[in-house]
Amino acid sequence: MTDRLKFNSSFLPNTINNYVIVDSTEGLFLGEIFENKASRKNIFEMSVIADEKSNDYYELSIDTISLMAKDSDKFHLAGFKTLGLTDKVYLATDAAYKLFLNSLEFMGGDEEPLPPFATFINKSTAKVSLKASTLFNRHVMCVGATNSGKSTTALAILDKVISTKRKALIIDPTGEYRDAFSDEEITKLTLGVDTTINPGKVSMQQWEKLFETKSNSEGAVLAEAITSLRYMKKIGEDTFYAKVGEDIDEIQENLASVGRNDLDFNLNLLPEQIQAESVSEPDRDNNYNFKYRYDMLKANANNNLIQKIAYQMTNTRFLSFFSNDPSMYNLLDVIDEFLHTPDVSLYIDTSELGAAEGIGGMVIDLISSFVIGEDDIYPFVFFIDEVHRYAKSKYSEKEFHGGLTLLAREGRKKGIFLYLTTQNPKDVSPVLFGQIGTLLIHRLMLNDEIRAVESHLDDYAIKHVRKLNQGEVILSSVNLLHNMFIHVDKCDRIQHNMTPHL
Ligand SMILES: Nc1ncnc2c1ncn2[C@@H]1O[C@H](COP(=O)(O)OP(=O)(O)O)[C@@H](O)[C@H]1O
Ligand SMILES: [Mg+2]
């Protein structure tokens, strides 16, 4: 076992994690050595062959990974089949190992694989070319610490998806891929700069997400204020709706006249309108003439919400995103066209809208709810970088992921395959995480992050997640026979992700 000359230099027979072939009555087993022990305490004593005594022995523990049945030329899961005591064990050559790598995928039939985007790390330096269905058909999540190479891996994979004319919808919260693809390859939108949306298309829950309403009462005030602004738009007034001193019945009647189609309003007026909602009914008397009066308590309570909204509005891109300006692209129209056109991809840069969590979460929710509602779409990969940005709000109990979770559950049937990246898998809802069948695991440092992906890894892989270099990935999937250890080949597209030097 110490004689290494006979073997390839990548092969260390005196260590663990070597592969062996076991010739058994069931067929050929491929096994992995996970423990290597000697019977003497001091193993140096045993290095001299001549000194070997009859009762000295090595103990190698083998884990059977897969089985090539007698009538097959591919490895399959070993199932309940197991080894016999007198079976002969051989060291697996590189050729046997490559055959195993070729058997790892059991999905997709004779589907053409994607061009290779990585090389194997251990044992073989073969290229990794996977079928698109292996990678995407149970949704992919890429986890890893900052700077571990998640975005680089994503670009390497998206490059293969797009250059083979498959469809992708890319949401980029930092703008780092803005120059990665040419205008001929992909339609590019920058929200708030060349792309706008009709505020009427945004649901009340989405407004609540956007402004991160803290409580039900804040949500109610926001809803009331938006209804008032819709009424003003409907009657063609360009001011907010003042309520102090106005007749209560009349106002109620006016607001009730706002129909399902009167959705448009002027977002600019929202802070003032919320201020104007700080009214209450006076005590009932016998005049039957009730007018709203100013309510100091409500005004104080609304102040926080007004501040938050006013702050969001200091970002001019934010206002132009909701301006519904007809000279700009309309987000949902472009997405609609993308969904129903074969072979095209769409890139959406959200970085100009500001770093606030609310806006990103709302945009994702809006797009998710929109695409899940469409029928007869062409299948596509829905890529969201740094999905933790859209995670649960710090301020509210509400989940941002409603739309995304729905996509994860129901999207597969329509051909929508998620590809998410995040630093901490705990940042996404457990329901969403539970839908993920394929994980690309980069270096993870913190115990609680490792614990979150633990169930996808064996002991050997768990020990190695802290030691992975930039670009090294453990690929674990329900569509694979065994975890793959791969190094992603950086693709030569432009990516703006350099950390500046101090
Ligand atoms: N496979 C790789 N090969 C070479 N360099 C890589 C690879 N993956 C990442 N890097 C380098 O590591 C740095 C961080 O990568 P990045 O993808 O931005 O990490 P993350 O998105 O996880 O924060 C970049 O400078 C990138 O060039
Ligand atoms: Mg990144």
Coordinates of C-alpha atoms and ligand atoms in Angstrom, one line a residue, residues 144-153 176 385-386 423 442 470-472 487-490 495 497-499, ligand 1:
G144 CA -21.2 30.4 0.6
A145 CA -19.5 33.2 2.6
T146 CA -18.9 36.6 1.0
N147 CA -16.0 36.4 -1.5
S148 CA -16.1 32.6 -1.8
G149 CA -17.1 32.8 -5.5
K150 CA -20.8 32.5 -5.6
S151 CA -21.3 35.2 -8.2
T152 CA -18.4 33.9 -10.3
T153 CA -19.9 30.4 -10.3
E176 CA -22.1 43.4 -11.2
D385 CA -28.2 36.8 -6.8
E386 CA -28.0 37.5 -3.0
Q423 CA -24.7 33.8 2.2
H442 CA -18.9 27.2 -1.4
Q470 CA -12.4 30.4 -4.0
G471 CA -14.2 28.7 -6.8
E472 CA -14.2 25.3 -5.1
H487 CA -13.6 23.7 -9.2
V488 CA -15.5 26.2 -11.2
D489 CA -13.7 27.6 -14.2
K490 CA -14.1 31.4 -14.1
Q495 CA -17.9 41.0 -13.9
N497 CA -16.9 42.2 -8.3
M498 CA -13.4 43.4 -7.4
T499 CA -13.0 44.2 -3.8
Ligands
LIG1 N1 -13.6 29.8 -9.9 C1 -12.8 30.9 -9.7 N2 -11.6 31.0 -10.2 C2 -10.8 32.1 -10.0 N3 -11.2 33.1 -9.2 C3 -12.4 33.1 -8.6 C4 -13.3 31.9 -8.8 N4 -14.4 32.2 -8.1 C5 -14.2 33.4 -7.5 N5 -13.0 33.9 -7.8 C6 -12.5 35.2 -7.3 O1 -13.0 35.4 -6.0 C7 -13.5 36.7 -5.8 C8 -14.8 36.7 -5.2 O2 -15.7 36.1 -6.0 P1 -17.3 36.4 -6.1 O3 -17.9 35.5 -7.1 O4 -17.6 37.9 -6.2 O5 -17.7 36.0 -4.6 P2 -19.2 36.1 -3.9 O6 -20.2 36.4 -4.9 O7 -19.3 34.8 -3.2 O8 -19.0 37.2 -2.9 C9 -13.4 37.4 -7.1 O9 -12.3 38.3 -7.2 C10 -13.2 36.3 -8.1 O10 -12.4 36.7 -9.2

